[in-house]
Amino acid sequence: ASGGGNADASASAGAGAGAAESKCEAGGGGRGTAASKESNLDDLVYRLGNCPHDWLFPQMGAVIHHGGAGTVAAGLRAGKPTLVCPFFGDQHFWGQAIVSKGAGLRPCPIADLTVERLTAALTELQDPLLRERAKEIADSFATEDGASEAVSCFYRHLPLERMVCDVSLFTGSPTIAQFHCEECGLKLSAAAHSVIHRSGGKLGKHKVQKYRHACGWGPAPPQSLQAGLYQGVVGAGAQSLQAIGGLIYHPVASAYKKSQSSEGNVVVNTLKGAGSGVVHGGTEFVRKFKKAGTVMIQKPREGFSASTEGGGGGGGGGGGGYSADDFGVSG
């Protein structure tokens, strides 16, 4: 939609209505030839072809588009009131986001777009309040360093408490954990692991794994009761599905593997494999359901504790007082 703030509303609306009528006729019921469709549209619609948004949109009075994230950003960066006509996916979300910021009209799905709706929109988009709000958003875009903010957001949401070596907490210089000891119950840096487990004795026989294999990298700890309930329900559901799936997968997989053995009877091997798979699947079933129950209780408790302690901030690392700078990185 083009035209400056002083453009005649009725003229714009009439032109828009004519364009919509031509579009409806061209697409309705297969009436008319391809040549007549092109002719009807070209009388009222200027076909520009591929064109950079950052050049085009500043010259517009308002913008009407499908609501893709990039197009939304370009329109708001140009300070233009917007009407989104979404087709699918996140386009509906972005259309509603524009309305919530006061910079545009209520989204109109493309299937609901009519001559009357487009005509009214061309007039409503010239509202001075919409223009003012769109201009304010454009001004805020101009002062924002989006790339730096994205990096900062990434670091804010890192679960730093789960990444740090437990031993390094006592040194005043936190370091990244690389190993996990089941017997000690500790996350360890390479240096701490070397000192503790490679000095001989009983400690040298502890079962130590690479930390990335020993931990469950899930979402950052919940910062509210609602987030805790959500993570608890989703986590418990995932564990339950894995438990049920394991009852089927392990017997079948084990039976197939045993049946491929070149030694012994195929039927006997298959039955033995299925039997061991049932045992394995049953063990996993019990373990997964126990974990589901633990998650269902633990996550809401974590969220409630974080909210009562004033930990309503973003990332999982915020509660421990660490920042990316503590680990030699910065956003």
mmCIF file of C-alpha atoms in Angstrom:
data_model
loop_
_atom_site.group_PDB
_atom_site.id
_atom_site.type_symbol
_atom_site.label_atom_id
_atom_site.label_comp_id
_atom_site.label_asym_id
_atom_site.label_seq_id
_atom_site.Cartn_x
_atom_site.Cartn_y
_atom_site.Cartn_z
ATOM 1 C CA ALA A 1 0.000 0.000 0.000
ATOM 2 C CA SER A 2 1.632 3.221 -1.086
ATOM 3 C CA GLY A 3 0.966 6.898 -0.672
ATOM 4 C CA GLY A 4 2.005 9.494 1.889
ATOM 5 C CA GLY A 5 0.165 10.600 4.994
ATOM 6 C CA ASN A 6 -1.705 13.323 3.056
ATOM 7 C CA ALA A 7 -2.979 11.000 0.342
ATOM 8 C CA ASP A 8 -6.706 11.091 -0.249
ATOM 9 C CA ALA A 9 -8.217 8.155 1.636
ATOM 10 C CA SER A 10 -11.134 7.622 -0.682
ATOM 11 C CA ALA A 11 -8.897 7.560 -3.744
ATOM 12 C CA SER A 12 -6.606 5.026 -2.104
ATOM 13 C CA ALA A 13 -9.562 2.958 -1.002
ATOM 14 C CA GLY A 14 -11.113 3.051 -4.458
ATOM 15 C CA ALA A 15 -7.885 1.969 -6.097
ATOM 16 C CA GLY A 16 -7.460 -0.794 -3.532
ATOM 17 C CA ALA A 17 -11.005 -1.975 -4.064
ATOM 18 C CA GLY A 18 -10.514 -2.018 -7.816
ATOM 19 C CA ALA A 19 -7.346 -4.053 -7.396
ATOM 20 C CA ALA A 20 -9.104 -6.486 -5.104
ATOM 21 C CA GLU A 21 -12.029 -6.821 -7.506
ATOM 22 C CA SER A 22 -9.714 -7.529 -10.413
ATOM 23 C CA LYS A 23 -7.840 -10.060 -8.291
ATOM 24 C CA CYS A 24 -11.048 -11.791 -7.249
ATOM 25 C CA GLU A 25 -12.292 -11.968 -10.813
ATOM 26 C CA ALA A 26 -8.969 -13.233 -12.094
ATOM 27 C CA GLY A 27 -8.883 -16.014 -9.521
ATOM 28 C CA GLY A 28 -12.547 -16.934 -9.328
ATOM 29 C CA GLY A 29 -14.042 -19.913 -11.075
ATOM 30 C CA GLY A 30 -11.593 -19.882 -13.964
ATOM 31 C CA ARG A 31 -13.454 -17.085 -15.753
ATOM 32 C CA GLY A 32 -11.622 -15.213 -18.483
ATOM 33 C CA THR A 33 -8.462 -15.941 -20.380
ATOM 34 C CA ALA A 34 -4.958 -15.565 -19.025
ATOM 35 C CA ALA A 35 -4.501 -12.458 -21.155
ATOM 36 C CA SER A 36 -7.643 -10.797 -19.769
ATOM 37 C CA LYS A 37 -6.572 -11.610 -16.191
ATOM 38 C CA GLU A 38 -3.208 -9.967 -16.750
ATOM 39 C CA SER A 39 -4.875 -6.954 -18.373
ATOM 40 C CA ASN A 40 -7.376 -6.475 -15.545
ATOM 41 C CA LEU A 41 -4.645 -6.582 -12.919
ATOM 42 C CA ASP A 42 -2.196 -4.367 -14.786
ATOM 43 C CA ASP A 43 -4.789 -1.585 -15.027
ATOM 44 C CA LEU A 44 -4.660 -1.074 -11.249
ATOM 45 C CA VAL A 45 -1.642 -2.980 -9.885
ATOM 46 C CA TYR A 46 1.961 -2.004 -10.565
ATOM 47 C CA ARG A 47 4.109 -5.109 -10.927
ATOM 48 C CA LEU A 48 7.495 -4.262 -9.482
ATOM 49 C CA GLY A 49 9.119 -7.697 -9.376
ATOM 50 C CA ASN A 50 12.002 -8.427 -7.000
ATOM 51 C CA CYS A 51 12.911 -5.355 -4.985
ATOM 52 C CA PRO A 52 14.841 -4.727 -1.736
ATOM 53 C CA HIS A 53 12.500 -4.031 1.169
ATOM 54 C CA ASP A 54 14.897 -1.528 2.699
ATOM 55 C CA TRP A 55 14.598 0.603 -0.442
ATOM 56 C CA LEU A 56 10.891 0.109 -1.141
ATOM 57 C CA PHE A 57 9.207 0.277 2.245
ATOM 58 C CA PRO A 58 10.473 3.737 3.313
ATOM 59 C CA GLN A 59 8.672 5.135 0.256
ATOM 60 C CA MET A 60 5.347 3.578 1.256
ATOM 61 C CA GLY A 61 2.543 5.026 3.347
ATOM 62 C CA ALA A 62 1.778 1.594 4.849
ATOM 63 C CA VAL A 63 2.492 -2.046 4.082
ATOM 64 C CA ILE A 64 0.213 -5.057 3.576
ATOM 65 C CA HIS A 65 1.942 -8.417 3.313
ATOM 66 C CA HIS A 66 1.940 -12.091 4.268
ATOM 67 C CA GLY A 67 3.602 -11.642 7.669
ATOM 68 C CA GLY A 68 6.916 -13.427 7.291
ATOM 69 C CA ALA A 69 9.364 -12.535 10.055
ATOM 70 C CA GLY A 70 11.779 -10.762 7.705
ATOM 71 C CA THR A 71 9.059 -8.755 5.987
ATOM 72 C CA VAL A 72 7.556 -7.761 9.336
ATOM 73 C CA ALA A 73 10.954 -6.543 10.531
ATOM 74 C CA ALA A 74 11.542 -4.597 7.316
ATOM 75 C CA GLY A 75 8.156 -2.894 7.518
ATOM 76 C CA LEU A 76 8.574 -1.895 11.155
ATOM 77 C CA ARG A 77 12.163 -0.788 10.563
ATOM 78 C CA ALA A 78 10.771 1.566 7.933
ATOM 79 C CA GLY A 79 8.208 2.819 10.462
ATOM 80 C CA LYS A 80 5.139 1.793 8.462
ATOM 81 C CA PRO A 81 1.700 0.774 9.815
ATOM 82 C CA THR A 82 1.069 -2.826 8.824
ATOM 83 C CA LEU A 83 -1.691 -5.234 7.942
ATOM 84 C CA VAL A 84 -0.704 -8.884 7.843
ATOM 85 C CA CYS A 85 -2.651 -11.318 5.665
ATOM 86 C CA PRO A 86 -1.220 -14.620 6.890
ATOM 87 C CA PHE A 87 -1.229 -17.890 4.984
ATOM 88 C CA PHE A 88 0.166 -20.306 7.601
ATOM 89 C CA GLY A 89 2.705 -20.927 10.356
ATOM 90 C CA ASP A 90 4.259 -18.101 12.350
ATOM 91 C CA GLN A 91 2.713 -15.463 10.099
ATOM 92 C CA HIS A 92 -0.373 -15.446 12.352
ATOM 93 C CA PHE A 93 1.862 -14.857 15.375
ATOM 94 C CA TRP A 94 3.675 -11.921 13.789
ATOM 95 C CA GLY A 95 0.411 -10.359 12.695
ATOM 96 C CA GLN A 96 -0.862 -10.491 16.265
ATOM 97 C CA ALA A 97 2.461 -9.184 17.596
ATOM 98 C CA ILE A 98 2.113 -6.078 15.413
ATOM 99 C CA VAL A 99 -1.370 -5.470 16.821
ATOM 100 C CA SER A 100 -0.157 -5.899 20.402
ATOM 101 C CA LYS A 101 2.466 -3.196 19.777
ATOM 102 C CA GLY A 102 -0.152 -0.840 18.366
ATOM 103 C CA ALA A 103 1.562 -0.587 14.985
ATOM 104 C CA GLY A 104 -1.037 -2.191 12.768
ATOM 105 C CA LEU A 105 -4.446 -3.687 12.188
ATOM 106 C CA ARG A 106 -5.888 -7.005 13.262
ATOM 107 C CA PRO A 107 -4.547 -9.750 10.950
ATOM 108 C CA CYS A 108 -6.798 -10.790 8.095
ATOM 109 C CA PRO A 109 -6.096 -14.333 6.853
ATOM 110 C CA ILE A 110 -5.752 -14.312 3.092
ATOM 111 C CA ALA A 111 -8.804 -16.543 2.720
ATOM 112 C CA ASP A 112 -10.912 -13.875 4.475
ATOM 113 C CA LEU A 113 -9.590 -10.916 2.494
ATOM 114 C CA THR A 114 -12.421 -9.194 0.617
ATOM 115 C CA VAL A 115 -12.819 -5.980 -1.348
ATOM 116 C CA GLU A 116 -14.543 -4.378 1.635
ATOM 117 C CA ARG A 117 -11.886 -5.509 4.120
ATOM 118 C CA LEU A 118 -9.016 -4.251 1.944
ATOM 119 C CA THR A 119 -10.789 -0.954 1.252
ATOM 120 C CA ALA A 120 -11.332 -0.361 4.961
ATOM 121 C CA ALA A 121 -7.732 -1.322 5.759
ATOM 122 C CA LEU A 122 -6.305 1.190 3.294
ATOM 123 C CA THR A 123 -8.173 3.927 5.142
ATOM 124 C CA GLU A 124 -7.503 2.639 8.677
ATOM 125 C CA LEU A 125 -3.774 2.312 8.054
ATOM 126 C CA GLN A 126 -3.581 6.104 7.677
ATOM 127 C CA ASP A 127 -4.547 6.552 11.334
ATOM 128 C CA PRO A 128 -2.028 9.024 12.879
ATOM 129 C CA LEU A 129 -1.805 6.917 16.057
ATOM 130 C CA LEU A 130 -0.713 3.854 14.074
ATOM 131 C CA ARG A 131 1.832 5.935 12.199
ATOM 132 C CA GLU A 132 3.196 7.413 15.413
ATOM 133 C CA ARG A 133 3.544 4.017 17.084
ATOM 134 C CA ALA A 134 5.206 2.517 14.000
ATOM 135 C CA LYS A 135 7.643 5.429 13.961
ATOM 136 C CA GLU A 136 8.499 4.825 17.631
ATOM 137 C CA ILE A 137 9.256 1.180 16.898
ATOM 138 C CA ALA A 138 11.452 2.194 13.956
ATOM 139 C CA ASP A 139 13.363 4.571 16.223
ATOM 140 C CA SER A 140 13.938 1.797 18.761
ATOM 141 C CA PHE A 141 15.174 -0.489 15.980
ATOM 142 C CA ALA A 142 17.651 2.175 14.919
ATOM 143 C CA THR A 143 19.279 2.273 18.369
ATOM 144 C CA GLU A 144 19.303 -1.490 18.916
ATOM 145 C CA ASP A 145 22.353 -3.673 18.344
ATOM 146 C CA GLY A 146 20.482 -6.844 17.437
ATOM 147 C CA ALA A 147 23.520 -9.061 16.923
ATOM 148 C CA SER A 148 25.034 -8.218 20.311
ATOM 149 C CA GLU A 149 21.691 -8.635 22.047
ATOM 150 C CA ALA A 150 21.235 -12.071 20.440
ATOM 151 C CA VAL A 151 24.645 -13.174 21.699
ATOM 152 C CA SER A 152 23.920 -11.781 25.172
ATOM 153 C CA CYS A 153 20.597 -13.618 25.220
ATOM 154 C CA PHE A 154 22.396 -16.850 24.316
ATOM 155 C CA TYR A 155 24.778 -16.471 27.232
ATOM 156 C CA ARG A 156 22.000 -15.462 29.644
ATOM 157 C CA HIS A 157 20.222 -18.728 28.940
ATOM 158 C CA LEU A 158 23.235 -21.012 29.280
ATOM 159 C CA PRO A 159 22.737 -23.424 32.227
ATOM 160 C CA LEU A 160 26.054 -22.346 33.767
ATOM 161 C CA GLU A 161 25.359 -24.029 37.110
ATOM 162 C CA ARG A 162 25.296 -27.373 35.318
ATOM 163 C CA MET A 163 28.389 -26.598 33.259
ATOM 164 C CA VAL A 164 30.810 -25.635 36.023
ATOM 165 C CA CYS A 165 33.317 -27.956 37.740
ATOM 166 C CA ASP A 166 32.180 -28.542 41.336
ATOM 167 C CA VAL A 167 35.737 -28.506 42.684
ATOM 168 C CA SER A 168 36.519 -25.185 41.001
ATOM 169 C CA LEU A 169 33.794 -23.532 43.099
ATOM 170 C CA PHE A 170 36.220 -23.607 46.007
ATOM 171 C CA THR A 171 39.077 -22.035 44.046
ATOM 172 C CA GLY A 172 37.330 -18.769 43.186
ATOM 173 C CA SER A 173 37.929 -19.422 39.478
ATOM 174 C CA PRO A 174 35.098 -21.538 38.000
ATOM 175 C CA THR A 175 36.048 -23.751 35.062
ATOM 176 C CA ILE A 176 34.062 -25.873 32.630
ATOM 177 C CA ALA A 177 33.294 -29.463 33.694
ATOM 178 C CA GLN A 178 34.543 -32.139 31.325
ATOM 179 C CA PHE A 179 34.111 -35.327 33.368
ATOM 180 C CA HIS A 180 31.544 -36.820 35.733
ATOM 181 C CA CYS A 181 32.292 -39.320 38.489
ATOM 182 C CA GLU A 182 29.368 -41.487 39.571
ATOM 183 C CA GLU A 183 30.980 -42.552 42.870
ATOM 184 C CA CYS A 184 32.025 -39.021 43.848
ATOM 185 C CA GLY A 185 28.888 -37.476 42.401
ATOM 186 C CA LEU A 186 30.968 -34.597 41.062
ATOM 187 C CA LYS A 187 31.341 -32.709 37.811
ATOM 188 C CA LEU A 188 35.049 -32.225 37.211
ATOM 189 C CA SER A 189 37.376 -30.227 35.023
ATOM 190 C CA ALA A 190 40.266 -32.036 33.354
ATOM 191 C CA ALA A 191 42.669 -30.730 36.014
ATOM 192 C CA ALA A 192 40.450 -31.768 38.935
ATOM 193 C CA HIS A 193 39.890 -35.208 37.407
ATOM 194 C CA SER A 194 43.637 -35.687 36.990
ATOM 195 C CA VAL A 195 44.381 -34.787 40.592
ATOM 196 C CA ILE A 196 41.572 -36.839 42.143
ATOM 197 C CA HIS A 197 41.391 -39.990 40.031
ATOM 198 C CA ARG A 198 44.869 -40.491 38.684
ATOM 199 C CA SER A 199 46.643 -40.509 42.006
ATOM 200 C CA GLY A 200 46.099 -44.240 42.537
ATOM 201 C CA GLY A 201 44.210 -46.024 45.310
ATOM 202 C CA LYS A 202 40.456 -46.580 45.416
ATOM 203 C CA LEU A 203 39.721 -43.249 43.787
ATOM 204 C CA GLY A 204 41.581 -44.394 40.692
ATOM 205 C CA LYS A 205 38.980 -47.157 40.181
ATOM 206 C CA HIS A 206 35.975 -44.859 40.120
ATOM 207 C CA LYS A 207 33.731 -44.910 37.079
ATOM 208 C CA VAL A 208 34.359 -41.647 35.257
ATOM 209 C CA GLN A 209 32.632 -40.577 32.062
ATOM 210 C CA LYS A 210 32.862 -37.670 29.700
ATOM 211 C CA TYR A 211 30.436 -35.176 31.175
ATOM 212 C CA ARG A 212 28.510 -34.679 27.946
ATOM 213 C CA HIS A 213 27.613 -38.396 28.048
ATOM 214 C CA ALA A 214 26.741 -38.395 31.736
ATOM 215 C CA CYS A 215 24.378 -35.450 31.894
ATOM 216 C CA GLY A 216 21.002 -34.713 30.419
ATOM 217 C CA TRP A 217 21.245 -31.379 28.603
ATOM 218 C CA GLY A 218 17.665 -30.248 28.902
ATOM 219 C CA PRO A 219 16.139 -26.792 29.216
ATOM 220 C CA ALA A 220 17.528 -24.345 31.748
ATOM 221 C CA PRO A 221 16.082 -24.736 35.272
ATOM 222 C CA PRO A 222 12.593 -23.210 35.569
ATOM 223 C CA GLN A 223 12.378 -19.729 37.051
ATOM 224 C CA SER A 224 8.688 -19.866 38.009
ATOM 225 C CA LEU A 225 6.147 -22.390 39.251
ATOM 226 C CA GLN A 226 4.350 -22.310 35.903
ATOM 227 C CA ALA A 227 7.583 -23.062 34.020
ATOM 228 C CA GLY A 228 8.341 -25.843 36.507
ATOM 229 C CA LEU A 229 4.931 -27.448 36.000
ATOM 230 C CA TYR A 230 5.380 -27.262 32.225
ATOM 231 C CA GLN A 231 8.852 -28.809 32.309
ATOM 232 C CA GLY A 232 7.658 -31.434 34.788
ATOM 233 C CA VAL A 233 4.708 -32.539 32.672
ATOM 234 C CA VAL A 234 6.678 -32.532 29.402
ATOM 235 C CA GLY A 235 9.685 -34.284 30.950
ATOM 236 C CA ALA A 236 7.571 -36.931 32.683
ATOM 237 C CA GLY A 237 5.642 -37.526 29.472
ATOM 238 C CA ALA A 238 8.841 -37.966 27.470
ATOM 239 C CA GLN A 239 10.277 -40.421 30.005
ATOM 240 C CA SER A 240 7.023 -42.398 30.054
ATOM 241 C CA LEU A 241 6.923 -42.672 26.271
ATOM 242 C CA GLN A 242 10.541 -43.839 26.232
ATOM 243 C CA ALA A 243 9.728 -46.421 28.906
ATOM 244 C CA ILE A 244 6.802 -47.842 26.936
ATOM 245 C CA GLY A 245 8.729 -47.752 23.669
ATOM 246 C CA GLY A 246 11.607 -49.637 25.261
ATOM 247 C CA LEU A 247 9.326 -52.573 26.110
ATOM 248 C CA ILE A 248 8.827 -53.060 22.382
ATOM 249 C CA TYR A 249 12.155 -51.948 20.968
ATOM 250 C CA HIS A 250 14.594 -53.892 23.156
ATOM 251 C CA PRO A 251 13.047 -57.383 22.702
ATOM 252 C CA VAL A 252 12.701 -56.893 18.932
ATOM 253 C CA ALA A 253 16.204 -55.441 18.491
ATOM 254 C CA SER A 254 17.831 -58.098 20.660
ATOM 255 C CA ALA A 255 15.937 -60.939 18.957
ATOM 256 C CA TYR A 256 16.974 -59.704 15.527
ATOM 257 C CA LYS A 257 20.621 -59.324 16.562
ATOM 258 C CA LYS A 258 20.756 -62.840 18.010
ATOM 259 C CA SER A 259 19.032 -64.319 14.953
ATOM 260 C CA GLN A 260 21.902 -63.090 12.792
ATOM 261 C CA SER A 261 24.414 -65.217 14.683
ATOM 262 C CA SER A 262 26.018 -67.966 12.619
ATOM 263 C CA GLU A 263 26.265 -70.250 15.649
ATOM 264 C CA GLY A 264 23.433 -72.416 16.995
ATOM 265 C CA ASN A 265 19.793 -72.699 15.992
ATOM 266 C CA VAL A 266 18.189 -69.555 14.583
ATOM 267 C CA VAL A 267 14.889 -70.050 16.455
ATOM 268 C CA VAL A 268 16.631 -70.715 19.760
ATOM 269 C CA ASN A 269 18.910 -67.712 19.289
ATOM 270 C CA THR A 270 15.955 -65.510 18.440
ATOM 271 C CA LEU A 271 14.029 -66.591 21.547
ATOM 272 C CA LYS A 272 17.074 -66.068 23.739
ATOM 273 C CA GLY A 273 17.555 -62.618 22.254
ATOM 274 C CA ALA A 274 13.920 -61.752 22.810
ATOM 275 C CA GLY A 275 14.166 -62.936 26.413
ATOM 276 C CA SER A 276 17.222 -60.814 27.186
ATOM 277 C CA GLY A 277 15.524 -57.898 25.435
ATOM 278 C CA VAL A 278 12.467 -58.274 27.660
ATOM 279 C CA VAL A 279 14.676 -58.174 30.740
ATOM 280 C CA HIS A 280 16.529 -55.106 29.449
ATOM 281 C CA GLY A 281 13.308 -53.393 28.399
ATOM 282 C CA GLY A 282 11.690 -54.141 31.760
ATOM 283 C CA THR A 283 14.660 -52.717 33.644
ATOM 284 C CA GLU A 284 14.598 -49.590 31.506
ATOM 285 C CA PHE A 285 10.823 -49.368 31.948
ATOM 286 C CA VAL A 286 11.135 -49.227 35.738
ATOM 287 C CA ARG A 287 14.074 -46.797 35.605
ATOM 288 C CA LYS A 288 12.353 -44.433 33.175
ATOM 289 C CA PHE A 289 9.118 -44.341 35.152
ATOM 290 C CA LYS A 290 11.025 -43.622 38.347
ATOM 291 C CA LYS A 291 12.759 -40.774 36.557
ATOM 292 C CA ALA A 292 9.403 -39.530 35.247
ATOM 293 C CA GLY A 293 8.075 -39.342 38.792
ATOM 294 C CA THR A 294 11.215 -37.562 39.969
ATOM 295 C CA VAL A 295 10.996 -34.989 37.168
ATOM 296 C CA MET A 296 7.295 -34.421 37.829
ATOM 297 C CA ILE A 297 8.061 -33.509 41.442
ATOM 298 C CA GLN A 298 11.465 -31.877 41.063
ATOM 299 C CA LYS A 299 10.780 -29.361 38.276
ATOM 300 C CA PRO A 300 7.785 -27.604 39.922
ATOM 301 C CA ARG A 301 9.781 -27.490 43.167
ATOM 302 C CA GLU A 302 12.742 -25.876 41.371
ATOM 303 C CA GLY A 303 10.455 -23.328 39.731
ATOM 304 C CA PHE A 304 8.726 -22.475 42.997
ATOM 305 C CA SER A 305 12.057 -22.096 44.818
ATOM 306 C CA ALA A 306 13.449 -19.854 42.073
ATOM 307 C CA SER A 307 10.368 -17.608 42.102
ATOM 308 C CA THR A 308 10.324 -17.234 45.903
ATOM 309 C CA GLU A 309 14.042 -16.440 45.932
ATOM 310 C CA GLY A 310 13.549 -13.697 43.365
ATOM 311 C CA GLY A 311 15.146 -15.694 40.536
ATOM 312 C CA GLY A 312 12.738 -14.595 37.834
ATOM 313 C CA GLY A 313 15.521 -13.837 35.376
ATOM 314 C CA GLY A 314 16.350 -15.534 32.140
ATOM 315 C CA GLY A 315 18.941 -18.269 32.189
ATOM 316 C CA GLY A 316 19.727 -21.337 34.179
ATOM 317 C CA GLY A 317 23.075 -19.906 35.207
ATOM 318 C CA GLY A 318 21.665 -16.766 36.752
ATOM 319 C CA GLY A 319 20.806 -18.386 40.077
ATOM 320 C CA GLY A 320 24.405 -19.378 40.797
ATOM 321 C CA GLY A 321 25.848 -15.911 40.392
ATOM 322 C CA TYR A 322 27.966 -16.818 37.375
ATOM 323 C CA SER A 323 28.194 -15.009 34.078
ATOM 324 C CA ALA A 324 29.840 -15.771 30.774
ATOM 325 C CA ASP A 325 32.719 -13.527 31.817
ATOM 326 C CA ASP A 326 33.583 -15.964 34.641
ATOM 327 C CA PHE A 327 34.505 -18.517 31.978
ATOM 328 C CA GLY A 328 36.528 -16.204 29.780
ATOM 329 C CA VAL A 329 33.711 -15.464 27.300
ATOM 330 C CA SER A 330 31.495 -12.452 26.914
ATOM 331 C CA GLY A 331 28.457 -11.445 24.927
#
